[in-house]
Structure formats: structure tokens, C-alpha cells
CSV table of C-alpha atoms and ligand atoms in Angstrom, one decimal:
chain,number,residue,atom,x,y,z
P,1,MET,CA,58.0,-84.8,15.3
P,2,SER,CA,54.2,-84.7,14.7
P,3,ALA,CA,53.2,-84.0,11.1
P,4,THR,CA,50.8,-81.1,11.0
P,5,ALA,CA,50.2,-79.1,7.9
P,6,VAL,CA,49.4,-75.8,9.5
P,7,ALA,CA,48.6,-74.2,6.3
P,8,SER,CA,46.1,-76.8,5.1
P,9,ARG,CA,43.7,-77.2,8.0
P,10,SER,CA,41.0,-75.1,6.5
P,11,ARG,CA,41.1,-76.9,3.1
P,12,PRO,CA,39.2,-80.1,2.5
P,13,VAL,CA,41.3,-83.3,2.3
P,14,GLY,CA,42.1,-84.2,-1.3
P,15,SER,CA,41.8,-80.6,-2.5
P,16,ARG,CA,44.2,-79.3,-5.1
P,17,LEU,CA,47.3,-77.7,-3.7
P,18,GLU,CA,47.8,-74.0,-4.5
P,19,VAL,CA,50.8,-72.6,-6.2
P,20,VAL,CA,51.8,-68.9,-5.5
P,21,PRO,CA,54.5,-67.8,-8.0
P,22,SER,CA,57.0,-65.1,-7.0
P,23,SER,CA,56.9,-61.8,-8.8
P,24,ASN,CA,59.4,-62.7,-11.6
P,25,GLY,CA,57.8,-66.2,-12.1
P,26,PHE,CA,61.0,-67.9,-10.9
P,27,GLY,CA,60.2,-69.7,-7.7
P,28,ALA,CA,56.8,-70.3,-6.1
P,29,ASP,CA,55.2,-71.2,-2.8
P,30,ILE,CA,53.2,-74.4,-2.5
P,31,VAL,CA,50.4,-74.0,0.0
P,32,GLY,CA,47.4,-75.9,1.1
P,33,PHE,CA,48.1,-79.6,1.4
P,34,ASP,CA,48.8,-82.1,4.1
P,35,PHE,CA,52.1,-83.9,4.1
P,36,GLU,CA,50.5,-86.7,6.1
P,37,LEU,CA,48.0,-87.3,3.4
P,38,LEU,CA,50.3,-86.9,0.5
P,39,ASP,CA,49.1,-88.9,-2.6
P,40,GLU,CA,50.3,-89.5,-6.1
P,41,ARG,CA,48.0,-86.8,-7.6
P,42,GLN,CA,49.4,-84.1,-5.2
P,43,VAL,CA,53.0,-85.2,-6.0
P,44,ALA,CA,52.1,-84.8,-9.7
P,45,GLU,CA,50.9,-81.3,-9.1
P,46,MET,CA,54.0,-80.5,-7.1
P,47,ARG,CA,56.1,-81.8,-9.9
P,48,ALA,CA,54.3,-79.6,-12.4
P,49,ALA,CA,54.8,-76.5,-10.3
P,50,TRP,CA,58.5,-77.4,-9.8
P,51,LEU,CA,59.0,-77.9,-13.5
P,52,ASP,CA,57.3,-74.5,-14.2
P,53,HIS,CA,59.0,-72.4,-11.6
P,54,GLY,CA,62.4,-74.1,-11.0
P,55,VAL,CA,62.2,-73.7,-7.3
P,56,VAL,CA,59.3,-74.3,-5.0
P,57,ARG,CA,59.0,-73.6,-1.3
P,58,PHE,CA,57.0,-75.2,1.5
P,59,ARG,CA,56.5,-72.8,4.3
P,60,GLY,CA,54.5,-73.1,7.5
P,61,TYR,CA,54.4,-76.9,7.5
P,62,ARG,CA,56.0,-79.2,10.1
P,63,PHE,CA,57.2,-82.5,8.8
P,64,SER,CA,59.6,-85.2,9.7
P,65,ASP,CA,62.7,-86.8,8.1
P,66,GLU,CA,60.6,-89.8,7.2
P,67,GLN,CA,58.1,-87.6,5.3
P,68,GLN,CA,61.0,-85.8,3.5
P,69,VAL,CA,62.4,-89.2,2.5
P,70,ARG,CA,58.9,-90.4,1.5
P,71,LEU,CA,58.2,-87.4,-0.7
P,72,THR,CA,61.6,-87.6,-2.3
P,73,GLY,CA,61.1,-91.3,-3.1
P,74,MET,CA,57.7,-90.5,-4.7
P,75,LEU,CA,59.6,-88.0,-7.0
P,76,GLY,CA,62.3,-90.3,-8.2
P,77,ASP,CA,65.2,-92.6,-7.4
P,78,PHE,CA,67.5,-91.4,-4.7
P,79,VAL,CA,71.0,-90.0,-5.4
P,80,LYS,CA,73.3,-90.5,-2.4
P,81,HIS,CA,76.2,-88.2,-2.0
P,82,PRO,CA,79.5,-90.0,-1.4
P,83,ARG,CA,79.6,-88.6,2.1
P,84,GLN,CA,76.3,-90.1,2.9
P,85,LEU,CA,77.4,-93.6,1.9
P,86,LYS,CA,80.8,-93.6,3.6
P,87,GLY,CA,79.5,-92.4,7.0
P,88,GLU,CA,81.6,-89.3,6.6
P,89,GLU,CA,80.8,-85.8,7.8
P,90,GLY,CA,77.3,-85.2,6.6
P,91,ALA,CA,76.0,-88.7,7.0
P,92,HIS,CA,72.7,-88.9,8.8
P,93,PRO,CA,72.7,-91.3,11.7
P,94,ASP,CA,69.3,-93.0,10.7
P,95,HIS,CA,68.7,-92.2,7.0
P,96,GLU,CA,71.3,-92.8,4.4
P,97,GLU,CA,69.1,-90.9,1.9
P,98,ILE,CA,69.7,-87.7,3.9
P,99,LEU,CA,72.8,-85.5,3.7
P,100,VAL,CA,73.2,-83.3,6.8
P,101,ILE,CA,74.5,-79.8,5.8
P,102,GLY,CA,75.6,-77.5,8.6
P,103,ASN,CA,78.0,-76.7,11.4
P,104,ALA,CA,76.6,-78.6,14.4
P,105,LYS,CA,79.2,-80.6,16.4
P,106,VAL,CA,78.6,-83.9,18.1
P,107,ASP,CA,81.4,-85.0,20.5
P,108,GLY,CA,83.6,-82.2,19.2
P,109,LYS,CA,83.3,-83.5,15.7
P,110,SER,CA,81.4,-81.8,12.9
P,111,SER,CA,78.2,-83.7,12.2
P,112,GLY,CA,77.3,-81.8,9.0
P,113,THR,CA,79.1,-80.9,5.8
P,114,MET,CA,80.0,-77.5,4.3
P,115,GLY,CA,80.6,-75.7,7.7
P,116,ASN,CA,79.3,-72.1,8.1
P,117,SER,CA,81.2,-70.5,5.1
P,118,GLU,CA,79.7,-69.0,2.0
P,119,ALA,CA,79.2,-71.5,-0.8
P,120,GLN,CA,79.8,-70.2,-4.3
P,121,TRP,CA,77.4,-70.7,-7.2
P,122,HIS,CA,77.0,-74.4,-8.1
P,123,THR,CA,74.7,-77.2,-9.1
P,124,ASP,CA,74.6,-80.2,-6.9
P,125,THR,CA,76.8,-83.3,-7.5
P,126,TRP,CA,77.7,-82.1,-11.0
P,127,PHE,CA,80.7,-84.4,-10.7
P,128,TYR,CA,78.4,-87.4,-11.3
P,129,GLU,CA,77.5,-88.6,-14.8
P,130,ARG,CA,73.9,-88.3,-13.8
P,131,PRO,CA,73.5,-85.4,-11.4
P,132,PRO,CA,70.4,-85.0,-9.4
P,133,ALA,CA,67.1,-83.7,-10.9
P,134,ALA,CA,65.4,-82.6,-7.6
P,135,ALA,CA,67.0,-81.5,-4.5
P,136,LEU,CA,65.0,-80.9,-1.3
P,137,LEU,CA,66.5,-78.9,1.5
P,138,HIS,CA,64.7,-78.8,4.9
P,139,ALA,CA,65.7,-76.2,7.6
P,140,ILE,CA,66.1,-78.0,10.9
P,141,GLU,CA,67.9,-75.3,12.9
P,142,LEU,CA,68.7,-71.8,11.8
P,143,PRO,CA,71.0,-69.0,13.0
P,144,PRO,CA,69.4,-65.6,13.9
P,145,GLU,CA,70.8,-64.2,10.7
P,146,GLY,CA,72.9,-65.1,7.6
P,147,GLY,CA,72.8,-68.3,5.7
P,148,ASP,CA,70.4,-67.0,3.0
P,149,THR,CA,70.3,-69.1,-0.1
P,150,TYR,CA,70.0,-67.7,-3.7
P,151,PHE,CA,68.8,-69.6,-6.8
P,152,ALA,CA,69.5,-68.5,-10.4
P,153,ASP,CA,67.2,-69.3,-13.3
P,154,MET,CA,69.4,-70.9,-16.0
P,155,TYR,CA,66.6,-71.1,-18.6
P,156,GLY,CA,66.1,-67.3,-18.3
P,157,ILE,CA,69.8,-66.6,-18.5
P,158,TYR,CA,70.3,-68.8,-21.5
P,159,GLU,CA,67.4,-67.0,-23.3
P,160,GLN,CA,68.9,-63.6,-22.4
P,161,LEU,CA,72.4,-64.3,-23.7
P,162,PRO,CA,73.5,-62.5,-26.8
P,163,SER,CA,72.8,-64.8,-29.8
P,164,ALA,CA,76.4,-64.8,-30.9
P,165,LEU,CA,77.4,-66.2,-27.5
P,166,ARG,CA,74.6,-68.8,-27.6
P,167,LYS,CA,76.0,-70.0,-30.9
P,168,ILE,CA,79.5,-70.3,-29.4
P,169,LEU,CA,78.2,-72.4,-26.5
P,170,GLU,CA,75.7,-74.7,-28.3
P,171,GLY,CA,77.1,-78.2,-28.6
P,172,ARG,CA,80.1,-77.5,-26.3
P,173,LEU,CA,81.1,-79.1,-23.1
P,174,ILE,CA,82.0,-77.6,-19.8
P,175,GLN,CA,84.8,-79.3,-17.9
P,176,SER,CA,85.3,-78.9,-14.1
P,177,THR,CA,87.8,-80.6,-12.0
P,178,THR,CA,86.7,-83.4,-9.7
P,179,ILE,CA,89.9,-83.1,-7.6
P,180,PHE,CA,88.7,-80.4,-5.2
P,181,ASP,CA,85.4,-80.1,-3.3
P,182,GLY,CA,83.5,-76.8,-2.9
P,183,ALA,CA,85.7,-75.8,0.0
P,184,GLY,CA,88.9,-76.3,-2.0
P,185,ARG,CA,89.8,-79.6,-0.2
P,186,VAL,CA,91.1,-82.6,-2.2
P,187,ARG,CA,88.2,-85.0,-2.4
P,188,THR,CA,88.6,-88.5,-0.9
P,189,GLY,CA,90.3,-90.8,-3.4
P,190,GLN,CA,91.7,-87.9,-5.5
P,191,THR,CA,95.3,-86.6,-5.6
P,192,ALA,CA,96.4,-82.9,-5.9
P,193,PRO,CA,97.2,-82.0,-9.5
P,194,ASP,CA,100.9,-81.9,-10.6
P,195,THR,CA,100.5,-79.3,-13.3
P,196,ASP,CA,99.0,-75.8,-13.4
P,197,ASP,CA,97.2,-76.5,-16.7
P,198,ILE,CA,93.6,-76.9,-15.6
P,199,ARG,CA,92.7,-78.6,-18.9
P,200,LEU,CA,94.7,-81.7,-17.7
P,201,TRP,CA,93.2,-82.0,-14.3
P,202,ALA,CA,90.9,-85.0,-13.5
P,203,HIS,CA,87.5,-83.8,-14.5
P,204,MET,CA,83.8,-84.3,-15.4
P,205,ARG,CA,82.4,-82.9,-18.6
P,206,HIS,CA,78.8,-82.0,-19.3
P,207,PRO,CA,77.1,-80.1,-22.2
P,208,ILE,CA,77.1,-76.3,-21.3
P,209,VAL,CA,73.8,-75.9,-23.1
P,210,ARG,CA,71.6,-78.6,-21.8
P,211,THR,CA,68.2,-79.8,-23.0
P,212,HIS,CA,66.0,-80.4,-19.9
P,213,GLY,CA,64.9,-84.1,-19.9
P,214,GLU,CA,61.3,-83.3,-18.9
P,215,SER,CA,60.5,-79.8,-20.3
P,216,GLY,CA,62.6,-80.2,-23.5
P,217,ARG,CA,63.7,-76.6,-23.0
P,218,ASN,CA,67.4,-75.6,-23.3
P,219,CYS,CA,69.2,-73.9,-20.4
P,220,LEU,CA,72.8,-73.2,-19.3
P,221,TYR,CA,74.4,-75.9,-17.3
P,222,VAL,CA,77.6,-75.0,-15.4
P,223,GLY,CA,78.6,-77.3,-12.5
P,224,ILE,CA,80.4,-74.7,-10.4
P,225,ASP,CA,81.8,-71.2,-10.5
P,226,SER,CA,85.4,-72.0,-10.3
P,227,PRO,CA,88.7,-70.8,-12.0
P,228,SER,CA,89.4,-74.4,-12.9
P,229,SER,CA,86.3,-74.8,-15.1
P,230,TRP,CA,87.0,-74.7,-18.8
P,231,ILE,CA,84.8,-74.6,-21.9
P,232,VAL,CA,86.3,-77.4,-23.8
P,233,GLY,CA,88.1,-76.4,-27.0
P,234,LEU,CA,88.2,-72.7,-26.4
P,235,PRO,CA,91.4,-70.8,-25.6
P,236,LEU,CA,91.7,-70.5,-21.8
P,237,ASP,CA,91.3,-66.7,-21.8
P,238,GLU,CA,88.3,-66.8,-24.0
P,239,SER,CA,86.7,-69.5,-21.9
P,240,ALA,CA,87.4,-67.6,-18.7
P,241,ALA,CA,85.9,-64.4,-20.2
P,242,ILE,CA,82.7,-66.2,-21.3
P,243,LEU,CA,82.3,-67.9,-17.9
P,244,SER,CA,82.7,-64.5,-16.2
P,245,GLU,CA,80.0,-63.1,-18.5
P,246,ILE,CA,77.7,-65.9,-17.6
P,247,PHE,CA,78.2,-65.4,-13.9
P,248,ASP,CA,77.5,-61.6,-14.4
P,249,PHE,CA,74.0,-62.8,-15.4
P,250,VAL,CA,73.8,-65.3,-12.6
P,251,ARG,CA,74.5,-62.5,-10.1
P,252,MET,CA,71.7,-60.3,-11.3
P,253,PRO,CA,68.8,-60.3,-8.9
P,254,ASP,CA,66.3,-60.3,-11.8
P,255,PHE,CA,67.2,-63.9,-12.5
P,256,GLN,CA,67.2,-65.0,-8.8
P,257,PHE,CA,64.9,-66.3,-6.1
P,258,LYS,CA,66.3,-65.4,-2.7
P,259,GLN,CA,65.4,-67.6,0.2
P,260,VAL,CA,65.6,-66.1,3.7
P,261,TRP,CA,64.9,-69.2,5.7
P,262,GLU,CA,62.2,-69.6,8.3
P,263,ASP,CA,62.0,-72.5,10.8
P,264,GLY,CA,60.8,-75.7,9.0
P,265,ASP,CA,61.0,-74.3,5.5
P,266,MET,CA,61.7,-76.7,2.7
P,267,ILE,CA,62.9,-75.7,-0.7
P,268,MET,CA,62.8,-78.1,-3.7
P,269,TRP,CA,64.8,-77.0,-6.7
P,270,ASP,CA,65.3,-78.4,-10.1
P,271,ASN,CA,69.1,-79.0,-10.2
P,272,ARG,CA,69.1,-79.2,-14.0
P,273,CYS,CA,68.0,-75.7,-14.8
P,274,THR,CA,69.0,-73.7,-11.7
P,275,MET,CA,72.2,-72.9,-9.8
P,276,HIS,CA,72.5,-71.8,-6.2
P,277,ARG,CA,74.8,-70.3,-3.6
P,278,ARG,CA,74.4,-69.4,0.0
P,279,ASP,CA,75.8,-66.8,2.4
P,280,GLY,CA,77.9,-67.7,5.4
P,281,TRP,CA,76.9,-67.0,9.0
P,282,ASP,CA,78.4,-66.4,12.3
P,283,GLY,CA,79.9,-69.8,13.3
P,284,GLN,CA,78.9,-69.4,17.0
P,285,TYR,CA,75.4,-70.2,15.8
P,286,THR,CA,74.2,-73.5,14.5
P,287,ARG,CA,72.5,-74.0,11.2
P,288,VAL,CA,71.4,-77.5,10.2
P,289,MET,CA,69.7,-78.5,7.0
P,290,HIS,CA,68.6,-82.0,5.7
P,291,ARG,CA,69.0,-82.6,2.0
P,292,THR,CA,67.6,-85.4,-0.2
P,293,THR,CA,68.1,-85.7,-4.0
P,294,THR,CA,66.6,-87.6,-6.9
P,295,LEU,CA,68.4,-89.0,-9.9
P,296,GLY,CA,68.4,-86.9,-13.1
P,297,GLU,CA,69.1,-87.9,-16.7
P,298,ARG,CA,72.6,-87.8,-18.1
P,299,PRO,CA,72.9,-84.2,-19.3
P,300,PHE,CA,72.4,-84.0,-23.1
P,301,TYR,CA,71.9,-81.3,-25.8
P,302,ARG,CA,69.4,-81.7,-28.6
P,303,TYR,CA,70.2,-79.5,-31.6
U,1,AKG,O1,73.0,-74.5,2.9
U,1,AKG,C1,72.3,-74.1,2.0
U,1,AKG,O2,71.5,-73.2,2.1
U,1,AKG,C2,72.6,-74.6,0.6
U,1,AKG,C3,73.6,-75.6,0.6
U,1,AKG,C4,73.8,-76.3,-0.7
U,1,AKG,O3,74.5,-76.0,-1.5
U,1,AKG,C5,72.9,-77.5,-0.9
U,1,AKG,O4,72.1,-77.9,0.0
U,1,AKG,O5,73.0,-78.1,-1.9
U,2,FE2,FE1,74.3,-77.2,-3.2
């Protein structure tokens, strides 16, 4: 694919890129630069916008897989999802840095992961000790409607929580089971649990209030909206009630950036201080996205 930055043709080469924040300040468009001429200074400006706004969007550009991989590599070290490495559903035929998300079929077999169903609120690859910092998702093929993606501002939500609730959460861990994937299937290498007590299931734990490794600000960090998540040490019913209160905030449009995809859009989100979900779409239509991710710090909480 030829790499033409449609939006930047009128701007002089080497000019500063422009950041256009959305009305609530969460999410911004980045306009006015040329992917072909991407340099360290522009990447530093992009990083600053991404740290400020949580989610940034590139719209109106055309760029290739190679350029997505190059930009991601300039932002940090790659995180490769297990599916990418094992050549499973979701592996890209040419770039092991790319995870293919979608419902396209090749020779009757699904070539992407996650199908066409709705995906519940989550952060990416939370089941790793060091989940991704940046995730870049590039729209390759879109259905006529559906498949919108929503991002939630977990700094803003943390700051809005009643202070009594913040006190309960500070210094605690959130536990989520690693047995099931987002679609409820037993992950490769895991076995189904033999007890109903979710506290005993194979899991990953992270601080539920997390200090962001670059901004130093605190935010809520919940891997996934799931009945098998548990705030370690709390009675199960209290933990479930608090998680439900947190997700009431996450569902509020005031804390969200809604992405209605256009051809070629790329979204880059900070996976440490945001969550996301997406709508399903009619499975007779194909939707294909290419995702790359960079390594984040091990989640920590600084008192
Ligand atoms: O398909 C989407 O819009 C988002 C899927 C997702 O959760 C991801 O790319 O991490
Ligand atoms: Fe995701």
C-alpha cells in the first residue's frame, strides 16, 4: 500500500503535528504529519499527546503494516500475544508483531481472533505480569455498521470515586482468572476449574489502584469485567458490589471516548489508564483490524 498522509500535504515537512482534543479532554485526534517521514521528535510529540489524552486517533492517513510496526517499535518493545507466537487464529502471515482481530475466513478457517461478537470491558493482556503500555489498532476492513469501540478514562473514574471507596481500594489487588479467554473458552494450556470458588482459580493479580509508570498519576486498573474477578481479601459479595459500582462509572458516556471507525483509522490507547469494549456486528460482513502493542511496566502502586 502506498503511504500517503492525506491530511499533511499542505503542511511543511518537519512541522509540529497538531493535537485536537475531544470535548471532554479524553481522546484526541492527531493530524498533520507524514507517516513516511516519521522521526523521533514527532514520535515524542505523539507520546506526549497519548499520555495527556489516554487515546489518540489517526484519521485520514493511509499507511501500511510495515509503518504500523515501525511506529510501534519507536514507541517501545513489542508485546506479542500468545496467539501471535503460536501461529494460532490471529497470527499475521508476515509480521509476528501484529495480532489480527476479526472474522475473516481463509480456506474456511478463521484468520482473525475475537470473531464478530461484542467484547466486554477489558484492558489488553492483563494476564501478563507486564501488560502492554501502548496498543495500536488499525482498521483494515470494516462492516457497514456495528463494531464501534468505546474507551473509558480510568484516571477520571478513580478521581470521581467516593473517597471512602478509594480508601478501601488503595493498596489492594484485583485477581482475575487466567483460565478463560474473553469469549469464555478455556485458554490453551489451562484446565477448567474443579471448584466454584473463584478465589481458588488460576489467576493473575495486579494492584487495583495503579500508579502510572510515566505520568505518576494514580488510576483504577481492572483487567476485565468478569464475575470471576475478585478484590483480594474482601468478602465475595462486597468485592462484587464494588466492582459493579466501578463498572457503573465505566459505562457512563462522560468518561468515554467512542470510536465509530472509518476506513484506515488507527487508534492508539494507553492500556494502563484506560479500558475498552466493542460492539458486535452482523457476521455476514467482514471486519479486520491489525493490532500491535508495546511493553508496559509491571503494575505498581505508590502510596
Ligand atoms: O475490535 C475492536 O475494536 C477492539 C478489540 C480489542 O479489544 C483490541 O483490539 O484489543
Ligand atoms: Fe482489547
